[in-house]
Amino acid sequence: IRHVGRADFRLLLDTMHLGRSGASPETVAALDPTLIGYVQLCDVPRQSPGMDYMTEATFERLEPGKGDMPLREYLSAMPRDVTVSLEIPMRARAEAGVSSLDRLRPCVEAARALMA
């Protein structure tokens, strides 16, 4: 952030990458909250299920609560006014014929429950 040198530059925190990097909720809480601009919420197993990391990150993430990332704790460590979006690509389910609505609805419901 210091290197970029822009007053409007903020961090985007992605829960998959946070968890897989070993970052704890305490790591997130230790950040200056004014530096966190955006959160991408998804779930994955802590340990990769064996697929290529980039393939998983780009195409196969899980709805909140279906992996084992500490999502509630991460969200509690974030500023209250941070923008949270869902980053949950599900290519295999789409290719299996699951509709967009049927893929999205449980993700939104799970995210709302986490943030309640």
Short mmCIF file of the C-alpha atoms (twelve columns), coordinates in Angstrom:
data_MODEL
# 
_entry.id   MODEL 
# 
loop_
_atom_site.group_PDB 
_atom_site.id 
_atom_site.type_symbol 
_atom_site.label_atom_id 
_atom_site.label_alt_id 
_atom_site.label_comp_id 
_atom_site.label_asym_id 
_atom_site.label_seq_id 
_atom_site.Cartn_x 
_atom_site.Cartn_y 
_atom_site.Cartn_z 
_atom_site.pdbx_PDB_model_num 
ATOM 1   C CA . ILE A 1   0.000   0.000   0.000   1 
ATOM 2   C CA . ARG A 2   2.826   2.379   0.824   1 
ATOM 3   C CA . HIS A 3   4.490   1.495   -2.484  1 
ATOM 4   C CA . VAL A 4   1.355   2.328   -4.502  1 
ATOM 5   C CA . GLY A 5   1.195   5.699   -2.785  1 
ATOM 6   C CA . ARG A 6   -2.475  6.448   -3.402  1 
ATOM 7   C CA . ALA A 7   -4.799  7.648   -0.668  1 
ATOM 8   C CA . ASP A 8   -7.718  5.699   -2.182  1 
ATOM 9   C CA . PHE A 9   -5.920  2.330   -2.421  1 
ATOM 10  C CA . ARG A 10  -7.327  -0.443  -0.178  1 
ATOM 11  C CA . LEU A 11  -6.815  -4.147  0.398   1 
ATOM 12  C CA . LEU A 12  -9.131  -6.762  -1.047  1 
ATOM 13  C CA . LEU A 13  -9.248  -9.734  1.320   1 
ATOM 14  C CA . ASP A 14  -10.385 -13.068 -0.115  1 
ATOM 15  C CA . THR A 15  -11.295 -15.684 2.491   1 
ATOM 16  C CA . MET A 16  -9.930  -18.586 0.421   1 
ATOM 17  C CA . HIS A 17  -6.534  -16.979 0.054   1 
ATOM 18  C CA . LEU A 18  -6.505  -15.747 3.660   1 
ATOM 19  C CA . GLY A 19  -7.128  -19.227 5.001   1 
ATOM 20  C CA . ARG A 20  -4.793  -21.031 2.666   1 
ATOM 21  C CA . SER A 21  -1.999  -18.554 3.429   1 
ATOM 22  C CA . GLY A 22  -2.323  -19.349 7.122   1 
ATOM 23  C CA . ALA A 23  -3.725  -15.941 8.053   1 
ATOM 24  C CA . SER A 24  -5.792  -16.127 11.216  1 
ATOM 25  C CA . PRO A 25  -8.667  -13.896 12.265  1 
ATOM 26  C CA . GLU A 26  -6.161  -12.307 14.662  1 
ATOM 27  C CA . THR A 27  -3.936  -11.494 11.672  1 
ATOM 28  C CA . VAL A 28  -6.852  -9.705  10.040  1 
ATOM 29  C CA . ALA A 29  -7.802  -7.911  13.281  1 
ATOM 30  C CA . ALA A 30  -4.217  -6.615  13.547  1 
ATOM 31  C CA . LEU A 31  -4.513  -4.790  10.205  1 
ATOM 32  C CA . ASP A 32  -5.330  -1.109  10.184  1 
ATOM 33  C CA . PRO A 33  -9.094  -1.304  9.477   1 
ATOM 34  C CA . THR A 34  -8.927  1.755   7.232   1 
ATOM 35  C CA . LEU A 35  -6.774  -0.283  4.820   1 
ATOM 36  C CA . ILE A 36  -9.428  -2.958  4.233   1 
ATOM 37  C CA . GLY A 37  -11.690 -1.943  1.378   1 
ATOM 38  C CA . TYR A 38  -13.393 -5.092  0.202   1 
ATOM 39  C CA . VAL A 39  -13.912 -8.748  1.173   1 
ATOM 40  C CA . GLN A 40  -14.585 -11.695 -1.115  1 
ATOM 41  C CA . LEU A 41  -16.423 -14.403 0.800   1 
ATOM 42  C CA . CYS A 42  -16.340 -18.096 -0.020  1 
ATOM 43  C CA . ASP A 43  -15.453 -21.320 1.702   1 
ATOM 44  C CA . VAL A 44  -13.009 -24.107 0.903   1 
ATOM 45  C CA . PRO A 45  -11.326 -26.893 2.857   1 
ATOM 46  C CA . ARG A 46  -8.220  -25.701 4.729   1 
ATOM 47  C CA . GLN A 47  -6.224  -28.290 2.848   1 
ATOM 48  C CA . SER A 48  -6.621  -28.400 -0.909  1 
ATOM 49  C CA . PRO A 49  -8.742  -31.317 -2.084  1 
ATOM 50  C CA . GLY A 50  -5.995  -32.141 -4.563  1 
ATOM 51  C CA . MET A 51  -7.004  -30.025 -7.517  1 
ATOM 52  C CA . ASP A 52  -4.759  -27.359 -8.975  1 
ATOM 53  C CA . TYR A 53  -4.893  -24.217 -6.789  1 
ATOM 54  C CA . MET A 54  -5.671  -21.859 -9.672  1 
ATOM 55  C CA . THR A 55  -8.406  -24.165 -10.996 1 
ATOM 56  C CA . GLU A 56  -10.011 -24.312 -7.568  1 
ATOM 57  C CA . ALA A 57  -9.701  -20.549 -7.020  1 
ATOM 58  C CA . THR A 58  -11.053 -19.710 -10.459 1 
ATOM 59  C CA . PHE A 59  -13.750 -22.347 -10.916 1 
ATOM 60  C CA . GLU A 60  -14.589 -24.397 -7.819  1 
ATOM 61  C CA . ARG A 61  -15.252 -22.693 -4.503  1 
ATOM 62  C CA . LEU A 62  -17.830 -23.627 -1.887  1 
ATOM 63  C CA . GLU A 63  -20.736 -21.789 -0.354  1 
ATOM 64  C CA . PRO A 64  -20.105 -20.394 3.141   1 
ATOM 65  C CA . GLY A 65  -20.239 -23.176 5.717   1 
ATOM 66  C CA . LYS A 66  -19.380 -26.005 3.301   1 
ATOM 67  C CA . GLY A 67  -15.618 -25.796 3.900   1 
ATOM 68  C CA . ASP A 68  -13.722 -25.222 7.101   1 
ATOM 69  C CA . MET A 69  -12.449 -21.658 6.911   1 
ATOM 70  C CA . PRO A 70  -13.134 -19.521 10.021  1 
ATOM 71  C CA . LEU A 71  -15.523 -17.266 8.103   1 
ATOM 72  C CA . ARG A 72  -17.486 -15.900 11.056  1 
ATOM 73  C CA . GLU A 73  -14.241 -15.070 12.841  1 
ATOM 74  C CA . TYR A 74  -12.762 -13.423 9.732   1 
ATOM 75  C CA . LEU A 75  -15.887 -11.316 9.298   1 
ATOM 76  C CA . SER A 76  -15.857 -10.349 12.977  1 
ATOM 77  C CA . ALA A 77  -12.278 -9.115  12.541  1 
ATOM 78  C CA . MET A 78  -13.251 -6.874  9.603   1 
ATOM 79  C CA . PRO A 79  -14.513 -3.315  9.831   1 
ATOM 80  C CA . ARG A 80  -18.316 -3.253  10.119  1 
ATOM 81  C CA . ASP A 81  -18.762 -1.092  7.034   1 
ATOM 82  C CA . VAL A 82  -16.549 -3.118  4.673   1 
ATOM 83  C CA . THR A 83  -18.094 -4.230  1.375   1 
ATOM 84  C CA . VAL A 84  -18.565 -8.014  1.261   1 
ATOM 85  C CA . SER A 85  -19.227 -9.917  -1.948  1 
ATOM 86  C CA . LEU A 86  -19.546 -13.570 -2.814  1 
ATOM 87  C CA . GLU A 87  -16.660 -15.062 -4.809  1 
ATOM 88  C CA . ILE A 88  -18.051 -18.533 -5.396  1 
ATOM 89  C CA . PRO A 89  -17.490 -19.880 -8.896  1 
ATOM 90  C CA . MET A 90  -19.037 -23.336 -9.286  1 
ATOM 91  C CA . ARG A 91  -18.208 -24.542 -12.781 1 
ATOM 92  C CA . ALA A 92  -18.762 -28.248 -12.109 1 
ATOM 93  C CA . ARG A 93  -22.270 -27.573 -10.768 1 
ATOM 94  C CA . ALA A 94  -23.064 -25.292 -13.714 1 
ATOM 95  C CA . GLU A 95  -21.851 -27.939 -16.162 1 
ATOM 96  C CA . ALA A 96  -24.001 -30.495 -14.337 1 
ATOM 97  C CA . GLY A 97  -27.052 -28.387 -15.180 1 
ATOM 98  C CA . VAL A 98  -27.642 -26.725 -11.804 1 
ATOM 99  C CA . SER A 99  -29.290 -23.389 -12.565 1 
ATOM 100 C CA . SER A 100 -27.702 -20.079 -11.624 1 
ATOM 101 C CA . LEU A 101 -30.483 -19.437 -9.130  1 
ATOM 102 C CA . ASP A 102 -30.070 -22.860 -7.528  1 
ATOM 103 C CA . ARG A 103 -26.306 -22.292 -7.234  1 
ATOM 104 C CA . LEU A 104 -26.655 -18.748 -5.900  1 
ATOM 105 C CA . ARG A 105 -29.554 -19.018 -3.447  1 
ATOM 106 C CA . PRO A 106 -27.809 -21.237 -0.847  1 
ATOM 107 C CA . CYS A 107 -24.693 -19.050 -1.059  1 
ATOM 108 C CA . VAL A 108 -26.636 -15.864 -0.343  1 
ATOM 109 C CA . GLU A 109 -28.603 -17.524 2.471   1 
ATOM 110 C CA . ALA A 110 -25.407 -18.854 4.068   1 
ATOM 111 C CA . ALA A 111 -23.666 -15.470 3.782   1 
ATOM 112 C CA . ARG A 112 -26.638 -13.681 5.344   1 
ATOM 113 C CA . ALA A 113 -26.668 -16.169 8.230   1 
ATOM 114 C CA . LEU A 114 -22.944 -15.586 8.832   1 
ATOM 115 C CA . MET A 115 -23.359 -11.831 8.853   1 
ATOM 116 C CA . ALA A 116 -26.510 -11.757 11.036  1 
# 
